[in-house]
Amino acid sequence: MRRAIYPGSFDPITNGHLDIIARGCKLFDEIIIAILVNPEKLPFFSIDERREMLGEVLGQIKSGSCQLRVDAFEGLLVQYAVAQQAEAIVRGIRAISDYEFELQMALMNRRLEPTIETVFMMPAEAYSYVSSRLVKEVFLLGGALDGLVPPLVEARMKEKVAPR
Ligand code: PNS
């Protein structure tokens, strides 16, 4: 049983994240999509909203025999990974600019917990410029999100800012 953690903020989940999950499914039997609980960041979606959305979106993708689970974690990622009996952390790398920070994190995580490997995966080129941060910016400025996030996510974003 090969289990990996795919950690992140997922605020919101993008099609780039889904692409990485689908690729990770070729390597692992189970992937835990783990949302970081970060009290310092003011998120667009609450942890519960992200959990619920991820569950729905992941239910719609074909993951074959790979199990997908959604969870949230606080504190050190490697401690969480050990507690979940995972052997790897999956991270997506879109461009060389991602690599520097991801390498730092991967090496720090290895120092903290040498038994956990970090696996870098490249998304399809079509998602190489897609990030949650840009998705939120484009959305808040009135731009279209089709092809960047699942339709359900765009709908939830619209609900969130709709006047009551
Ligand atoms: O989606 P993000 O914001 O790029 O994900 C960053 C994440 C969650 C992978 C990173 O912030 C993290 O692992 N945080 C947990 C705290 C931790 O373990 N810090 C030491 C890592 S070097």
Coordinates of N, CA and C and ligand atoms in Angstrom, one line a residue:
M1 N 0.8 -1.2 0.0 CA 0.0 0.0 0.0 C 0.9 1.2 0.0
R2 N 0.9 1.9 -1.1 CA 1.8 3.2 -1.2 C 0.9 4.4 -1.0
R3 N 1.2 5.1 0.1 CA 0.3 6.2 0.4 C 1.2 7.5 0.4
A4 N 0.6 8.5 -0.3 CA 1.2 9.8 -0.3 C 0.3 10.9 0.2
I5 N 1.0 12.0 0.6 CA 0.2 13.2 1.0 C 0.4 14.3 0.0
Y6 N -0.7 14.9 -0.5 CA -0.6 16.0 -1.4 C -1.0 17.2 -0.6
P7 N -0.1 18.0 0.0 CA -0.5 19.1 0.9 C -0.6 20.4 0.1
G8 N -1.4 21.3 0.7 CA -1.5 22.6 0.1 C -2.5 23.5 0.8
S9 N -2.7 24.7 0.3 CA -3.8 25.5 0.8 C -5.1 25.3 0.1
F10 N -5.0 24.9 -1.2 CA -6.2 24.6 -2.0 C -7.3 25.7 -1.8
D11 N -6.9 26.9 -1.9 CA -7.8 28.0 -1.7 C -8.0 28.9 -3.0
P12 N -8.6 28.4 -4.0 CA -9.3 27.1 -4.1 C -8.5 26.1 -4.9
I13 N -9.1 24.9 -5.0 CA -8.5 23.9 -5.8 C -8.6 24.3 -7.3
T14 N -7.6 24.1 -8.1 CA -7.6 24.5 -9.5 C -7.5 23.2 -10.4
N15 N -7.6 23.4 -11.7 CA -7.4 22.2 -12.6 C -6.0 21.8 -12.6
G16 N -5.1 22.7 -12.2 CA -3.7 22.3 -12.1 C -3.5 21.3 -11.0
H17 N -4.1 21.5 -9.8 CA -4.1 20.6 -8.7 C -4.7 19.2 -9.1
L18 N -5.8 19.3 -9.8 CA -6.4 18.0 -10.2 C -5.5 17.2 -11.2
D19 N -4.8 17.9 -12.0 CA -3.9 17.3 -12.9 C -2.8 16.6 -12.2
I20 N -2.3 17.2 -11.1 CA -1.2 16.6 -10.3 C -1.8 15.4 -9.6
I21 N -3.0 15.5 -9.1 CA -3.6 14.4 -8.3 C -3.7 13.2 -9.3
A22 N -4.2 13.4 -10.5 CA -4.4 12.3 -11.5 C -3.0 11.7 -11.8
R23 N -2.0 12.5 -11.9 CA -0.7 11.9 -12.2 C -0.2 11.1 -11.0
G24 N -0.4 11.7 -9.8 CA 0.1 11.0 -8.6 C -0.6 9.7 -8.4
C25 N -1.8 9.6 -8.9 CA -2.6 8.3 -8.8 C -1.9 7.2 -9.6
K26 N -1.1 7.5 -10.6 CA -0.4 6.5 -11.3 C 0.8 5.9 -10.5
L27 N 1.2 6.6 -9.4 CA 2.3 6.1 -8.6 C 1.9 5.6 -7.3
F28 N 0.8 6.1 -6.7 CA 0.4 5.7 -5.4 C -1.0 5.1 -5.3
D29 N -1.2 4.2 -4.3 CA -2.5 3.6 -4.1 C -3.4 4.5 -3.4
E30 N -2.9 5.4 -2.6 CA -3.8 6.3 -1.9 C -3.1 7.7 -1.8
I31 N -3.9 8.7 -2.1 CA -3.3 10.1 -1.9 C -4.3 10.8 -0.9
I32 N -3.7 11.4 0.1 CA -4.4 12.2 1.1 C -4.2 13.6 0.7
I33 N -5.3 14.3 0.3 CA -5.2 15.7 -0.1 C -5.4 16.5 1.2
A34 N -4.3 17.0 1.7 CA -4.2 17.6 3.0 C -4.2 19.1 3.0
I35 N -5.2 19.7 3.5 CA -5.3 21.2 3.5 C -4.6 21.7 4.8
L36 N -3.7 22.6 4.6 CA -3.0 23.3 5.7 C -3.9 24.2 6.4
V37 N -4.1 24.0 7.7 CA -4.8 25.0 8.6 C -3.8 26.0 9.0
N38 N -3.9 27.2 8.4 CA -2.9 28.3 8.6 C -3.7 29.5 9.2
P39 N -3.6 29.7 10.5 CA -4.4 30.8 11.2 C -3.8 32.1 10.8
E40 N -2.6 32.2 10.2 CA -2.0 33.5 9.8 C -2.6 34.0 8.5
K41 N -3.1 33.1 7.7 CA -3.6 33.6 6.4 C -5.1 33.8 6.4
L42 N -5.5 34.9 5.8 CA -7.0 35.1 5.7 C -7.4 34.5 4.4
P43 N -8.1 33.3 4.5 CA -8.4 32.6 3.2 C -9.7 33.1 2.6
F44 N -9.9 32.8 1.3 CA -11.1 33.1 0.6 C -12.2 32.1 1.0
F45 N -11.8 30.8 1.1 CA -12.8 29.8 1.6 C -12.3 29.3 2.9
S46 N -13.2 29.0 3.8 CA -12.9 28.4 5.1 C -12.4 26.9 4.9
I47 N -11.8 26.4 5.9 CA -11.3 25.0 5.8 C -12.5 24.1 5.5
D48 N -13.6 24.3 6.2 CA -14.8 23.4 6.0 C -15.3 23.5 4.6
E49 N -15.3 24.8 4.0 CA -15.7 25.0 2.6 C -14.8 24.3 1.7
R50 N -13.5 24.4 1.9 CA -12.5 23.7 1.0 C -12.6 22.2 1.1
R51 N -12.8 21.7 2.3 CA -12.9 20.3 2.5 C -14.1 19.7 1.7
E52 N -15.2 20.4 1.8 CA -16.5 20.0 1.2 C -16.3 20.1 -0.3
M53 N -15.7 21.2 -0.8 CA -15.6 21.4 -2.3 C -14.6 20.3 -2.8
L54 N -13.5 20.1 -2.1 CA -12.5 19.1 -2.6 C -13.2 17.7 -2.7
G55 N -14.0 17.4 -1.7 CA -14.7 16.1 -1.7 C -15.6 15.9 -2.9
E56 N -16.3 17.0 -3.2 CA -17.2 16.9 -4.3 C -16.5 16.8 -5.6
V57 N -15.4 17.7 -5.8 CA -14.7 17.7 -7.0 C -14.0 16.4 -7.3
L58 N -13.4 15.9 -6.2 CA -12.6 14.6 -6.4 C -13.5 13.4 -6.7
G59 N -14.8 13.5 -6.2 CA -15.7 12.5 -6.4 C -16.1 12.4 -7.9
Q60 N -15.8 13.5 -8.6 CA -16.1 13.6 -10.1 C -15.0 13.1 -11.0
I61 N -13.8 13.0 -10.4 CA -12.7 12.6 -11.3 C -12.4 11.1 -11.3
K62 N -11.9 10.6 -12.4 CA -11.6 9.2 -12.5 C -10.2 8.9 -11.9
S63 N -10.2 8.2 -10.8 CA -8.9 7.9 -10.1 C -8.5 6.5 -10.2
G64 N -9.3 5.7 -10.9 CA -9.0 4.3 -11.1 C -9.0 3.6 -9.7
S65 N -7.9 2.8 -9.5 CA -7.9 2.0 -8.2 C -7.3 2.9 -7.1
C66 N -6.9 4.1 -7.4 CA -6.3 4.9 -6.4 C -7.3 5.6 -5.5
Q67 N -7.1 5.5 -4.2 CA -8.0 6.1 -3.2 C -7.7 7.5 -3.0
L68 N -8.7 8.4 -2.9 CA -8.4 9.8 -2.7 C -9.2 10.2 -1.4
R69 N -8.4 10.8 -0.5 CA -9.0 11.2 0.8 C -8.7 12.7 1.1
V70 N -9.7 13.4 1.6 CA -9.5 14.8 2.0 C -9.3 14.9 3.5
D71 N -8.3 15.7 3.9 CA -8.1 15.9 5.3 C -7.6 17.3 5.5
A72 N -7.4 17.7 6.8 CA -6.8 19.0 7.1 C -5.8 18.7 8.1
F73 N -4.7 19.5 8.1 CA -3.7 19.3 9.1 C -3.1 20.6 9.6
E74 N -2.6 20.6 10.9 CA -1.9 21.7 11.5 C -0.5 21.3 11.8
G75 N 0.4 22.3 11.9 CA 1.8 21.9 12.4 C 2.6 21.4 11.3
L76 N 3.6 20.6 11.7 CA 4.6 20.2 10.7 C 4.1 19.1 9.7
L77 N 4.3 19.3 8.5 CA 3.8 18.4 7.4 C 4.4 17.0 7.6
V78 N 5.7 16.9 7.9 CA 6.3 15.6 8.0 C 5.7 14.8 9.2
Q79 N 5.4 15.5 10.3 CA 4.8 14.8 11.4 C 3.4 14.3 11.0
Y80 N 2.7 15.1 10.3 CA 1.4 14.6 9.8 C 1.6 13.4 8.9
A81 N 2.6 13.5 8.0 CA 2.8 12.4 7.0 C 3.1 11.1 7.8
V82 N 4.0 11.2 8.8 CA 4.3 10.0 9.6 C 3.1 9.4 10.3
A83 N 2.3 10.3 10.9 CA 1.1 9.9 11.6 C 0.1 9.2 10.6
Q84 N 0.1 9.6 9.4 CA -0.8 9.0 8.4 C -0.1 7.7 7.7
Q85 N 1.1 7.4 8.2 CA 1.8 6.3 7.6 C 2.0 6.4 6.1
A86 N 2.3 7.7 5.7 CA 2.5 7.9 4.3 C 4.0 7.8 4.0
E87 N 4.4 7.5 2.8 CA 5.8 7.4 2.5 C 6.3 8.5 1.7
A88 N 5.4 9.3 1.1 CA 5.9 10.4 0.3 C 5.0 11.7 0.4
I89 N 5.6 12.8 0.0 CA 4.8 14.0 -0.2 C 4.9 14.4 -1.6
V90 N 3.7 14.7 -2.2 CA 3.7 15.0 -3.6 C 3.5 16.6 -3.7
R91 N 4.4 17.2 -4.6 CA 4.2 18.6 -4.9 C 4.3 18.8 -6.4
G92 N 3.5 19.8 -6.8 CA 3.6 20.1 -8.3 C 4.6 21.2 -8.5
I93 N 5.3 21.1 -9.6 CA 6.3 22.1 -10.0 C 5.9 22.6 -11.4
R94 N 5.5 23.9 -11.5 CA 5.0 24.4 -12.7 C 6.2 25.0 -13.6
A95 N 7.1 25.7 -12.9 CA 8.2 26.4 -13.6 C 9.4 26.4 -12.7
I96 N 10.5 26.8 -13.3 CA 11.7 26.8 -12.5 C 11.6 27.7 -11.3
S97 N 10.7 28.7 -11.4 CA 10.5 29.7 -10.2 C 9.9 28.9 -9.0
D98 N 9.1 27.9 -9.3 CA 8.6 27.1 -8.1 C 9.7 26.3 -7.5
Y99 N 10.7 25.9 -8.4 CA 11.6 24.9 -7.9 C 12.4 25.3 -6.7
E100 N 12.9 26.6 -6.7 CA 13.8 27.0 -5.6 C 13.1 26.8 -4.2
F101 N 11.9 27.3 -4.1 CA 11.2 27.2 -2.8 C 10.8 25.7 -2.5
E102 N 10.4 25.0 -3.5 CA 10.0 23.6 -3.3 C 11.2 22.8 -2.9
L103 N 12.4 23.1 -3.5 CA 13.6 22.4 -3.1 C 13.9 22.6 -1.7
Q104 N 13.8 23.9 -1.3 CA 14.1 24.3 0.1 C 13.2 23.5 1.1
M105 N 11.9 23.5 0.7 CA 11.0 22.8 1.6 C 11.3 21.3 1.6
A106 N 11.5 20.7 0.4 CA 11.8 19.3 0.4 C 13.0 18.9 1.2
L107 N 14.1 19.7 1.1 CA 15.3 19.4 1.9 C 15.1 19.6 3.4
M108 N 14.3 20.6 3.7 CA 14.1 20.8 5.2 C 13.2 19.7 5.7
N109 N 12.2 19.3 4.9 CA 11.4 18.1 5.3 C 12.2 16.9 5.4
R110 N 13.2 16.7 4.5 CA 14.0 15.5 4.6 C 14.9 15.5 5.8
R111 N 15.4 16.7 6.2 CA 16.2 16.8 7.4 C 15.4 16.5 8.6
L112 N 14.1 17.0 8.6 CA 13.2 16.8 9.8 C 12.8 15.3 9.9
E113 N 12.6 14.7 8.7 CA 12.1 13.3 8.7 C 12.6 12.6 7.5
P114 N 13.8 11.9 7.6 CA 14.5 11.3 6.5 C 13.7 10.2 5.8
T115 N 12.7 9.6 6.5 CA 12.0 8.5 5.9 C 10.9 8.9 4.9
I116 N 10.6 10.2 4.8 CA 9.6 10.6 3.9 C 10.2 11.2 2.7
E117 N 9.9 10.7 1.5 CA 10.4 11.3 0.2 C 9.5 12.3 -0.3
T118 N 10.1 13.3 -1.0 CA 9.2 14.3 -1.7 C 9.3 14.0 -3.2
V119 N 8.1 13.9 -3.8 CA 8.0 13.6 -5.2 C 7.5 14.8 -6.0
F120 N 8.3 15.4 -6.9 CA 7.9 16.5 -7.7 C 7.2 16.0 -8.9
M121 N 6.1 16.6 -9.3 CA 5.4 16.2 -10.5 C 5.1 17.5 -11.3
M122 N 5.2 17.3 -12.6 CA 4.9 18.5 -13.5 C 3.5 18.4 -14.1
P123 N 2.7 19.4 -14.0 CA 1.4 19.4 -14.5 C 1.5 19.6 -16.1
A124 N 0.3 19.3 -16.7 CA 0.3 19.6 -18.2 C 0.6 21.1 -18.4
E125 N 1.2 21.3 -19.6 CA 1.7 22.7 -19.9 C 0.5 23.7 -19.8
A126 N -0.7 23.2 -20.1 CA -1.9 24.1 -20.1 C -2.1 24.7 -18.7
Y127 N -1.6 24.1 -17.7 CA -1.8 24.6 -16.3 C -0.5 25.2 -15.7
S128 N 0.5 25.4 -16.6 CA 1.8 25.8 -16.0 C 1.7 27.2 -15.4
Y129 N 0.7 28.0 -15.8 CA 0.6 29.4 -15.2 C -0.6 29.5 -14.3
V130 N -1.2 28.4 -13.9 CA -2.4 28.5 -13.1 C -2.1 28.4 -11.6
S131 N -2.5 29.3 -10.8 CA -2.3 29.2 -9.4 C -3.5 29.7 -8.7
S132 N -3.7 29.3 -7.5 CA -4.9 29.7 -6.7 C -4.9 31.2 -6.5
R133 N -3.7 31.8 -6.3 CA -3.6 33.2 -6.1 C -4.1 34.0 -7.4
L134 N -3.6 33.6 -8.5 CA -4.1 34.3 -9.8 C -5.5 34.0 -10.1
V135 N -6.0 32.8 -9.8 CA -7.4 32.5 -10.0 C -8.3 33.5 -9.2
K136 N -7.9 33.7 -7.9 CA -8.7 34.6 -7.1 C -8.6 36.0 -7.6
E137 N -7.4 36.4 -8.0 CA -7.3 37.8 -8.5 C -8.1 38.0 -9.8
V138 N -8.0 37.1 -10.7 CA -8.8 37.2 -12.0 C -10.3 37.2 -11.7
F139 N -10.7 36.3 -10.8 CA -12.1 36.2 -10.4 C -12.6 37.6 -9.8
L140 N -11.8 38.1 -8.8 CA -12.3 39.3 -8.2 C -12.3 40.5 -9.1
L141 N -11.5 40.4 -10.2 CA -11.5 41.5 -11.2 C -12.5 41.3 -12.3
G142 N -13.3 40.2 -12.2 CA -14.3 40.0 -13.2 C -13.9 39.1 -14.4
G143 N -12.7 38.5 -14.4 CA -12.3 37.7 -15.5 C -12.9 36.3 -15.4
A144 N -12.9 35.6 -16.6 CA -13.5 34.3 -16.7 C -12.6 33.2 -16.2
L145 N -13.1 32.2 -15.5 CA -12.3 31.2 -14.9 C -12.4 29.8 -15.6
D146 N -13.2 29.8 -16.7 CA -13.5 28.4 -17.3 C -12.2 27.8 -17.8
G147 N -12.0 26.6 -17.5 CA -10.8 25.8 -17.9 C -9.7 25.9 -16.8
L148 N -9.9 26.9 -15.9 CA -8.8 27.0 -14.8 C -9.2 26.3 -13.5
V149 N -10.5 26.3 -13.2 CA -11.0 25.6 -12.0 C -12.2 24.8 -12.4
P150 N -12.5 23.8 -11.6 CA -13.8 23.0 -11.9 C -15.0 24.0 -11.8
P151 N -16.0 23.7 -12.7 CA -17.2 24.6 -12.7 C -17.8 24.8 -11.3
L152 N -17.8 23.8 -10.5 CA -18.3 23.9 -9.1 C -17.6 24.9 -8.3
V153 N -16.3 25.0 -8.5 CA -15.5 26.0 -7.7 C -15.8 27.4 -8.1
E154 N -16.0 27.6 -9.4 CA -16.3 28.9 -9.9 C -17.7 29.3 -9.4
A155 N -18.6 28.4 -9.4 CA -20.0 28.6 -8.9 C -19.9 29.0 -7.4
R156 N -19.1 28.3 -6.6 CA -19.0 28.6 -5.1 C -18.3 30.0 -4.9
M157 N -17.4 30.3 -5.8 CA -16.8 31.7 -5.7 C -17.8 32.8 -5.9
K158 N -18.6 32.5 -6.9 CA -19.7 33.5 -7.3 C -20.7 33.6 -6.1
E159 N -21.0 32.5 -5.5 CA -22.0 32.5 -4.4 C -21.4 33.3 -3.2
K160 N -20.1 33.2 -3.0 CA -19.4 33.8 -1.9 C -19.4 35.3 -2.0
V161 N -19.4 35.8 -3.2 CA -19.3 37.3 -3.3 C -20.7 37.9 -3.7
A162 N -21.7 37.0 -3.9 CA -23.0 37.5 -4.3 C -23.6 38.3 -3.1
P163 N -24.2 39.5 -3.4 CA -24.9 40.2 -2.4 C -26.1 39.4 -1.8
R164 N -26.2 39.4 -0.5 CA -27.4 38.7 0.1 C -28.6 39.5 0.2
Ligands
PNS1 O1 -0.4 25.4 -1.4 P1 0.8 25.9 -0.7 O2 0.4 27.1 0.2 O3 1.9 26.2 -1.6 O4 1.3 24.8 0.3 C1 2.4 25.0 1.2 C2 2.5 23.8 2.2 C3 1.2 23.5 2.9 C4 3.0 22.6 1.5 C5 3.6 24.3 3.3 O5 3.3 25.6 3.8 C6 3.7 23.3 4.5 O6 4.1 22.2 4.4 N1 3.3 23.8 5.7 C7 3.3 23.0 6.9 C8 4.3 23.5 7.9 C9 5.6 22.9 7.7 O7 5.7 21.7 7.8 N2 6.6 23.7 7.5 C10 8.0 23.3 7.3 C11 8.1 22.9 5.8 S1 9.7 23.1 5.2

